[in-house]
Short mmCIF file of C-alpha atoms in Angstrom, two decimals:
data_model
loop_
_atom_site.label_atom_id
_atom_site.label_comp_id
_atom_site.label_asym_id
_atom_site.label_seq_id
_atom_site.Cartn_x
_atom_site.Cartn_y
_atom_site.Cartn_z
CA UNK A 705 -13.52 51.61 13.76
CA UNK A 706 -10.70 53.68 15.23
CA UNK A 707 -8.25 51.79 12.16
CA UNK A 708 -10.90 53.70 9.75
CA UNK A 709 -10.75 56.53 11.48
CA UNK A 710 -13.93 56.49 12.83
CA UNK A 711 -14.80 59.32 15.86
CA UNK A 712 -14.84 58.26 19.72
CA UNK A 713 -19.07 59.69 19.78
CA UNK A 714 -19.85 57.47 17.19
CA UNK A 715 -17.67 54.47 18.03
CA UNK A 716 -19.35 54.83 21.84
CA UNK A 717 -22.83 54.72 19.70
CA UNK A 718 -22.29 51.84 17.54
CA UNK A 719 -19.75 49.90 19.53
CA UNK A 720 -23.29 48.43 21.73
CA UNK A 721 -25.31 47.42 18.94
CA UNK A 722 -21.98 45.63 16.83
CA UNK A 723 -22.59 42.32 19.30
CA UNK A 724 -26.07 40.18 19.42
CA UNK A 725 -26.33 38.23 22.68
CA UNK A 726 -28.62 35.75 23.07
CA UNK A 727 -30.25 34.93 26.84
CA UNK A 728 -32.70 31.99 28.05
CA UNK A 729 -35.09 32.27 30.51
CA UNK A 730 -36.57 29.12 32.15
CA UNK A 731 -40.35 28.41 33.60
CA UNK A 732 -41.87 31.96 32.58
CA UNK A 733 -44.71 32.00 33.49
CA UNK A 734 -47.24 32.57 30.20
CA UNK A 735 -48.59 35.72 30.97
CA UNK A 736 -44.75 37.20 32.33
CA UNK A 737 -43.79 35.42 28.55
CA UNK A 738 -45.81 37.44 26.95
CA UNK A 739 -45.50 41.09 28.27
CA UNK A 740 -41.64 39.87 28.34
CA UNK A 741 -41.84 39.44 24.52
CA UNK A 742 -44.01 42.76 24.05
CA UNK A 743 -41.56 44.41 25.46
CA UNK A 744 -38.41 42.91 23.77
CA UNK A 745 -40.22 43.35 20.76
CA UNK A 746 -41.14 47.07 21.20
CA UNK A 747 -37.48 47.84 21.57
CA UNK A 748 -36.29 46.23 18.42
CA UNK A 749 -35.01 43.14 20.02
CA UNK A 750 -36.81 39.75 18.85
CA UNK A 751 -37.96 37.52 22.32
CA UNK A 752 -38.87 33.90 20.93
CA UNK A 753 -41.69 31.50 22.84
CA UNK A 754 -44.09 28.57 23.08
CA UNK A 755 -47.04 28.78 20.99
CA UNK A 756 -48.83 27.71 23.67
CA UNK A 757 -48.27 30.88 25.49
CA UNK A 758 -50.29 33.06 23.09
CA UNK A 759 -53.22 31.35 23.33
CA UNK A 760 -53.27 29.72 27.41
CA UNK A 761 -52.72 31.96 30.73
CA UNK A 762 -51.72 28.95 32.36
CA UNK A 763 -48.87 26.89 32.16
CA UNK A 764 -45.29 28.40 31.90
CA UNK A 765 -42.68 28.43 29.10
CA UNK A 766 -38.88 28.63 28.15
CA UNK A 767 -38.05 32.17 26.43
CA UNK A 768 -35.09 33.01 23.95
CA UNK A 769 -34.13 37.07 24.02
CA UNK A 770 -32.09 37.95 21.00
CA UNK A 771 -31.11 41.71 21.01
CA UNK A 772 -27.79 43.76 21.51
CA UNK A 773 -26.55 45.68 24.48
CA UNK A 774 -28.38 48.98 23.27
CA UNK A 775 -31.72 46.74 23.41
CA UNK A 776 -31.62 45.06 26.64
CA UNK A 777 -30.60 48.42 28.34
CA UNK A 778 -33.50 49.87 27.31
CA UNK A 779 -35.70 46.18 28.26
CA UNK A 780 -34.47 46.20 31.89
CA UNK A 781 -35.65 50.36 32.20
CA UNK A 782 -39.29 49.07 30.61
CA UNK A 783 -39.01 46.07 33.10
CA UNK A 784 -38.60 47.91 35.91
CA UNK A 785 -42.65 48.65 36.61
CA UNK A 786 -44.13 45.36 35.15
CA UNK A 787 -45.49 42.45 37.33
CA UNK A 788 -44.52 38.54 37.33
CA UNK A 789 -41.25 39.51 39.58
CA UNK A 790 -39.79 41.11 35.87
CA UNK A 791 -38.48 43.80 37.85
CA UNK A 792 -36.12 41.06 39.26
CA UNK A 793 -35.85 39.60 36.18
CA UNK A 794 -35.06 43.25 34.73
CA UNK A 795 -32.07 43.36 37.50
CA UNK A 796 -30.86 40.08 36.80
CA UNK A 797 -30.21 40.96 32.82
CA UNK A 798 -28.41 43.85 34.24
CA UNK A 799 -26.15 42.17 36.24
CA UNK A 800 -24.87 39.53 33.72
CA UNK A 801 -24.96 41.94 30.80
CA UNK A 802 -22.50 44.20 33.33
CA UNK A 803 -20.37 41.35 34.18
CA UNK A 804 -19.36 41.28 30.73
CA UNK A 805 -17.24 44.07 31.40
CA UNK A 806 -15.69 44.32 34.72
CA UNK A 807 -12.01 43.26 34.84
CA UNK A 808 -12.17 39.63 36.11
CA UNK A 809 -9.98 39.05 39.33
CA UNK A 810 -10.29 35.82 41.31
CA UNK A 811 -9.14 36.15 44.88
CA UNK A 812 -7.72 33.16 47.29
CA UNK A 813 -6.17 34.58 50.86
CA UNK A 814 -3.95 37.47 49.96
CA UNK A 815 -3.41 35.86 46.64
CA UNK A 816 -4.99 37.67 43.03
CA UNK A 817 -4.83 36.16 39.58
CA UNK A 818 -5.95 38.41 37.13
CA UNK A 819 -7.63 35.89 35.08
CA UNK A 820 -7.72 38.94 31.64
CA UNK A 821 -4.06 38.35 31.90
CA UNK A 822 -3.52 34.91 30.76
CA UNK A 823 -4.88 31.38 30.99
CA UNK A 824 -3.37 29.77 34.55
CA UNK A 825 -2.23 26.40 34.32
CA UNK A 826 -2.88 24.09 37.72
CA UNK A 827 -0.29 21.34 38.09
CA UNK A 828 -1.84 18.24 39.68
CA UNK A 829 -0.08 16.32 42.63
CA UNK A 830 -2.32 12.93 43.81
CA UNK A 831 -0.36 11.88 46.77
CA UNK A 832 -2.36 8.35 46.43
CA UNK A 833 -1.95 4.80 45.66
CA UNK A 834 -5.05 4.24 43.42
CA UNK A 835 -5.95 7.51 41.11
CA UNK A 836 -6.29 6.82 37.89
CA UNK A 837 -3.69 8.62 35.96
CA UNK A 838 -0.58 9.04 38.58
CA UNK A 839 -1.67 6.58 41.56
CA UNK A 840 1.42 5.34 43.58
CA UNK A 841 4.19 7.66 41.87
CA UNK A 842 4.86 9.60 44.91
CA UNK A 843 6.91 7.36 47.08
CA UNK A 844 8.12 10.23 49.76
CA UNK A 845 6.37 13.46 50.75
CA UNK A 846 9.85 15.08 49.12
CA UNK A 847 9.22 13.10 45.50
CA UNK A 848 6.08 14.64 45.39
CA UNK A 849 7.56 18.24 46.75
CA UNK A 850 10.05 18.39 44.10
CA UNK A 851 8.04 17.31 41.47
CA UNK A 852 5.38 20.14 42.88
CA UNK A 853 8.10 22.36 42.21
CA UNK A 854 9.50 21.05 38.49
CA UNK A 855 5.55 21.79 37.94
CA UNK A 856 5.55 25.62 38.69
CA UNK A 857 9.09 25.71 36.86
CA UNK A 858 7.38 24.33 33.83
CA UNK A 859 4.84 27.24 34.08
CA UNK A 860 2.30 26.44 36.39
CA UNK A 861 0.52 28.74 38.77
CA UNK A 862 -1.43 26.47 40.80
CA UNK A 863 -0.73 23.04 42.37
CA UNK A 864 -3.35 21.03 43.33
CA UNK A 865 -2.64 18.36 46.05
CA UNK A 866 -4.69 15.34 46.23
CA UNK A 867 -5.22 12.77 48.97
CA UNK A 868 -8.48 10.42 47.77
CA UNK A 869 -8.52 9.26 44.32
CA UNK A 870 -11.71 10.07 42.53
CA UNK A 871 -11.88 8.01 40.19
CA UNK A 872 -14.78 6.35 38.87
CA UNK A 873 -15.35 3.43 41.58
CA UNK A 874 -13.18 4.46 44.35
CA UNK A 875 -13.73 3.69 48.25
CA UNK A 876 -13.66 7.00 50.45
CA UNK A 877 -10.82 7.30 52.25
CA UNK A 878 -10.31 7.39 56.09
CA UNK A 879 -9.81 11.08 57.20
CA UNK A 880 -6.52 10.37 59.46
CA UNK A 881 -5.11 8.33 56.16
CA UNK A 882 -6.23 11.71 53.79
CA UNK A 883 -5.01 14.25 56.65
CA UNK A 884 -1.68 11.91 56.53
CA UNK A 885 -1.25 12.28 53.17
CA UNK A 886 -1.95 15.33 52.05
CA UNK A 887 -0.45 17.95 55.05
CA UNK A 888 3.22 16.48 54.97
CA UNK A 889 3.21 17.62 51.51
CA UNK A 890 1.44 21.33 51.59
CA UNK A 891 3.74 22.13 54.74
CA UNK A 892 6.82 21.54 52.73
CA UNK A 893 5.99 23.25 49.36
CA UNK A 894 4.42 25.81 51.00
CA UNK A 895 7.89 26.48 52.82
CA UNK A 896 9.93 26.19 49.21
CA UNK A 897 7.35 27.91 46.93
CA UNK A 898 5.00 31.44 46.93
CA UNK A 899 2.83 29.16 44.46
CA UNK A 900 -1.26 29.45 44.82
CA UNK A 901 -1.20 26.07 46.12
CA UNK A 902 -5.15 23.96 45.89
CA UNK A 903 -6.41 21.12 48.08
CA UNK A 904 -8.32 18.78 46.28
CA UNK A 905 -10.61 17.70 49.02
CA UNK A 906 -14.67 17.32 49.70
CA UNK A 907 -14.07 17.04 53.19
CA UNK A 908 -13.89 20.36 55.70
CA UNK A 909 -11.35 18.87 58.02
CA UNK A 910 -9.18 18.25 55.80
CA UNK A 911 -9.72 21.50 53.80
CA UNK A 912 -9.25 23.13 57.32
CA UNK A 913 -5.80 21.88 58.12
CA UNK A 914 -4.87 22.61 54.89
CA UNK A 915 -5.29 25.84 54.98
CA UNK A 916 -4.01 26.10 58.41
CA UNK A 917 -0.39 25.05 56.78
CA UNK A 918 -0.07 27.24 53.82
CA UNK A 919 -3.32 26.20 50.90
CA UNK A 920 -5.20 29.28 49.17
CA UNK A 921 -8.00 27.28 47.12
CA UNK A 922 -10.51 24.50 48.28
CA UNK A 923 -10.90 22.74 45.42
CA UNK A 924 -14.72 20.84 45.73
CA UNK A 925 -15.80 18.07 43.89
CA UNK A 926 -19.08 18.10 45.34
CA UNK A 927 -19.56 22.06 45.03
CA UNK A 928 -20.53 21.79 48.53
CA UNK A 929 -23.05 19.53 48.17
CA UNK A 930 -21.11 16.27 50.65
CA UNK A 931 -19.95 17.97 53.29
CA UNK A 932 -22.44 20.91 55.01
CA UNK A 933 -19.60 22.56 56.93
CA UNK A 934 -17.24 23.27 54.08
CA UNK A 935 -18.80 26.42 53.24
CA UNK A 936 -17.84 27.97 57.34
CA UNK A 937 -14.19 26.82 56.67
CA UNK A 938 -13.94 28.56 52.86
CA UNK A 939 -14.62 31.88 54.77
CA UNK A 940 -13.56 31.14 57.48
CA UNK A 941 -10.02 31.40 55.71
CA UNK A 942 -11.19 33.78 53.25
CA UNK A 943 -10.01 30.94 50.66
CA UNK A 944 -10.69 30.46 47.37
CA UNK A 945 -12.88 27.94 46.07
CA UNK A 946 -13.90 25.63 42.89
CA UNK A 947 -16.88 24.14 43.18
CA UNK A 948 -17.18 21.13 40.70
CA UNK A 949 -20.38 19.41 39.60
CA UNK A 950 -20.51 15.35 40.11
CA UNK A 951 -24.04 13.42 39.51
CA UNK A 952 -23.46 11.12 42.45
CA UNK A 953 -20.72 10.17 44.03
CA UNK A 954 -17.36 8.59 42.77
CA UNK A 955 -18.22 5.23 43.92
CA UNK A 956 -21.38 5.07 41.80
CA UNK A 957 -21.07 8.01 39.12
CA UNK A 958 -20.44 6.06 35.90
CA UNK A 959 -23.34 3.54 36.56
CA UNK A 960 -25.52 5.12 33.50
CA UNK A 961 -25.47 8.73 34.09
CA UNK A 962 -28.00 10.52 31.97
CA UNK A 963 -29.52 14.09 31.33
CA UNK A 964 -32.82 15.19 29.80
CA UNK A 965 -30.31 18.68 29.07
CA UNK A 966 -27.00 18.42 30.27
CA UNK A 967 -25.90 21.78 30.33
CA UNK A 968 -28.92 23.24 32.03
CA UNK A 969 -28.87 20.60 34.81
CA UNK A 970 -25.31 21.05 35.49
CA UNK A 971 -25.69 25.21 35.45
CA UNK A 972 -28.93 24.43 38.33
CA UNK A 973 -26.10 22.62 40.47
CA UNK A 974 -23.73 25.47 39.94
CA UNK A 975 -26.59 27.55 40.99
CA UNK A 976 -27.50 25.47 44.07
CA UNK A 977 -24.04 25.07 45.32
CA UNK A 978 -23.49 29.46 44.68
CA UNK A 979 -26.64 30.29 46.12
CA UNK A 980 -24.97 28.29 49.22
CA UNK A 981 -21.98 30.50 49.11
CA UNK A 982 -23.46 34.02 49.24
CA UNK A 983 -25.29 32.85 52.44
CA UNK A 984 -22.53 31.42 53.83
CA UNK A 985 -21.21 35.29 53.29
CA UNK A 986 -18.38 33.71 50.88
CA UNK A 987 -16.92 36.18 48.76
CA UNK A 988 -17.73 36.31 45.14
CA UNK A 989 -14.41 37.00 43.59
CA UNK A 990 -13.44 34.10 45.57
CA UNK A 991 -15.82 31.75 43.49
CA UNK A 992 -15.28 29.54 40.16
CA UNK A 993 -16.38 26.56 38.53
CA UNK A 994 -15.86 23.28 37.32
CA UNK A 995 -18.14 21.47 34.98
CA UNK A 996 -16.38 17.97 35.86
CA UNK A 997 -15.33 15.76 33.41
CA UNK A 998 -15.94 13.09 34.07
CA UNK A 999 -17.63 13.24 37.10
CA UNK A 1000 -21.20 11.39 36.31
CA UNK A 1001 -21.16 12.11 32.63
CA UNK A 1002 -21.13 10.16 29.63
CA UNK A 1003 -17.69 9.91 27.26
CA UNK A 1004 -19.83 11.98 25.03
CA UNK A 1005 -21.39 13.96 27.19
CA UNK A 1006 -17.60 15.55 27.99
CA UNK A 1007 -17.39 16.49 24.54
CA UNK A 1008 -20.49 18.80 24.72
CA UNK A 1009 -19.19 20.47 28.36
CA UNK A 1010 -16.34 21.45 26.28
CA UNK A 1011 -18.07 22.28 23.14
CA UNK A 1012 -20.72 24.55 24.91
CA UNK A 1013 -18.15 25.42 27.53
CA UNK A 1014 -19.59 29.44 26.95
CA UNK A 1015 -22.64 28.76 28.10
CA UNK A 1016 -21.31 28.67 31.57
CA UNK A 1017 -20.23 31.87 31.83
CA UNK A 1018 -24.21 33.50 31.91
CA UNK A 1019 -23.51 32.40 36.02
CA UNK A 1020 -21.02 35.62 36.02
CA UNK A 1021 -17.95 33.01 37.38
CA UNK A 1022 -14.29 31.70 35.95
CA UNK A 1023 -14.64 28.33 34.67
CA UNK A 1024 -11.79 25.53 35.53
CA UNK A 1025 -11.72 22.41 33.09
CA UNK A 1026 -10.36 19.54 33.92
CA UNK A 1027 -9.97 17.03 30.94
CA UNK A 1028 -5.69 15.64 31.53
CA UNK A 1029 -5.62 12.42 30.34
CA UNK A 1030 -9.11 10.94 31.26
CA UNK A 1031 -11.28 8.57 29.94
CA UNK A 1032 -13.32 10.71 27.46
CA UNK A 1033 -10.06 10.59 25.67
CA UNK A 1034 -9.32 7.02 25.81
CA UNK A 1035 -12.86 5.71 24.46
CA UNK A 1036 -12.58 8.39 21.18
CA UNK A 1037 -8.40 7.45 20.21
CA UNK A 1038 -8.72 4.18 21.66
CA UNK A 1039 -6.06 4.98 23.80
CA UNK A 1040 -4.47 3.89 27.03
CA UNK A 1041 -3.97 7.00 30.11
CA UNK A 1042 -0.14 6.99 29.25
CA UNK A 1043 -0.79 7.76 25.81
CA UNK A 1044 -3.77 10.64 25.85
CA UNK A 1045 -1.38 13.92 26.25
CA UNK A 1046 -1.98 15.07 22.42
CA UNK A 1047 -5.61 14.50 23.46
CA UNK A 1048 -5.52 16.73 26.71
CA UNK A 1049 -3.47 19.11 24.64
CA UNK A 1050 -6.24 19.19 22.20
CA UNK A 1051 -9.49 19.79 24.98
CA UNK A 1052 -7.27 22.26 26.82
CA UNK A 1053 -7.09 24.71 23.71
CA UNK A 1054 -10.42 23.94 22.63
CA UNK A 1055 -11.58 24.68 25.99
CA UNK A 1056 -9.47 28.28 26.47
CA UNK A 1057 -11.13 29.34 22.88
CA UNK A 1058 -14.55 28.17 24.39
CA UNK A 1059 -14.15 30.36 28.10
CA UNK A 1060 -12.09 28.16 30.13
CA UNK A 1061 -9.52 30.44 32.80
CA UNK A 1062 -8.10 27.66 34.26
CA UNK A 1063 -6.84 24.41 33.38
CA UNK A 1064 -5.64 21.25 35.14
CA UNK A 1065 -3.45 19.31 33.76
CA UNK A 1066 -0.67 16.30 34.92
CA UNK A 1067 1.44 17.38 31.70
CA UNK A 1068 2.56 20.97 32.83
CA UNK A 1069 5.25 21.87 30.38
CA UNK A 1070 3.53 20.49 26.97
CA UNK A 1071 -0.08 21.97 28.23
CA UNK A 1072 1.58 25.37 29.07
CA UNK A 1073 3.45 25.41 25.77
CA UNK A 1074 0.11 24.84 24.02
CA UNK A 1075 -1.87 27.55 26.54
CA UNK A 1076 0.59 30.15 25.44
CA UNK A 1077 -0.66 29.88 21.69
CA UNK A 1078 -3.99 29.64 22.13
CA UNK A 1079 -4.17 32.28 24.36
CA UNK A 1080 -2.37 34.63 22.09
CA UNK A 1081 -4.93 33.21 19.32
CA UNK A 1082 -7.89 33.61 22.11
CA UNK A 1083 -6.36 37.48 22.45
CA UNK A 1084 -5.46 36.70 26.22
CA UNK A 1085 -1.90 37.16 25.21
CA UNK A 1086 -1.58 41.02 26.11
CA UNK A 1087 2.45 41.67 25.27
CA UNK A 1088 1.77 39.48 21.90
CA UNK A 1089 -1.04 42.34 20.91
CA UNK A 1090 0.81 45.44 22.53
CA UNK A 1091 3.74 44.73 19.81
CA UNK A 1092 1.46 44.07 16.99
#
């Protein structure tokens, strides 16, 4: 509009009409759904409900709202005096609409990541003998630290350190053994870099020790489901937290995982995890979600997660995605772990274009180059667009 010379006041009027937003609301009682439909139609939007809702008073229906920001703005006002908790629904809609305009900063202790600037890269350091891709790679603390520092030089913003394999079928590692694997690496790495350090663990004891020695983020594969003390530790140290979705445990997660609605069930899981975080007092700006590629999913499910990644934006939190070298790539291409780089890069780029904020990978140098190009295409690379 600016390029064709539209007046500023005109831009302000027309811009809210330029993009439709479709929202899905689950399990709304028929009377509430009918009121919502009437109100949305009255402001010029659209509302889809079950045909049974129009003829019956008992039962529930999912609802699809379709409109632009102007429609939703008027609808929210109309819902303020309605019954069936529609005023609360209006407030949730308002929060979602407004969240799209906020500057997105992820806070982890005394560090701040501006997620509008670029896609951040998390490099993987597994100090384990049995991880699916790089188990047994590091024979000493020095080797692990050297590899982490090399990743930072190659473009990693975050180093994720794990001491327990969570590959399908993996057995739990005793607490002391996990501590002995990760703490020396974190301690030495922190002495040599200011890069963000993440501890990949679902054990609160490991998380606390890691945070004491300089970790900034807790990457919990269970999303606060395995260890009830974990939220308190995150709060105590003002750490960032990554809440991942998993169906089952690493030991049994790949035994015929099934979903009625893949994305909805993952969102419901996140909603529970986020409620725990909020009740504990964890800062909203310190929470990130990860749909858990390969954790309790059929291989085809992982492609659907990446395809519909934008759906998770409805929760209002940054998204991390971890497709690196995983079996969903191997199944499709019939390739072993060590030959999945191109598939990993494809998954990373598609994830960025669909809304990923952080990508977790083994091959930092190669992925960093692909991320720079993807960011330029996605409009995240400010320098690129400032020079046009």
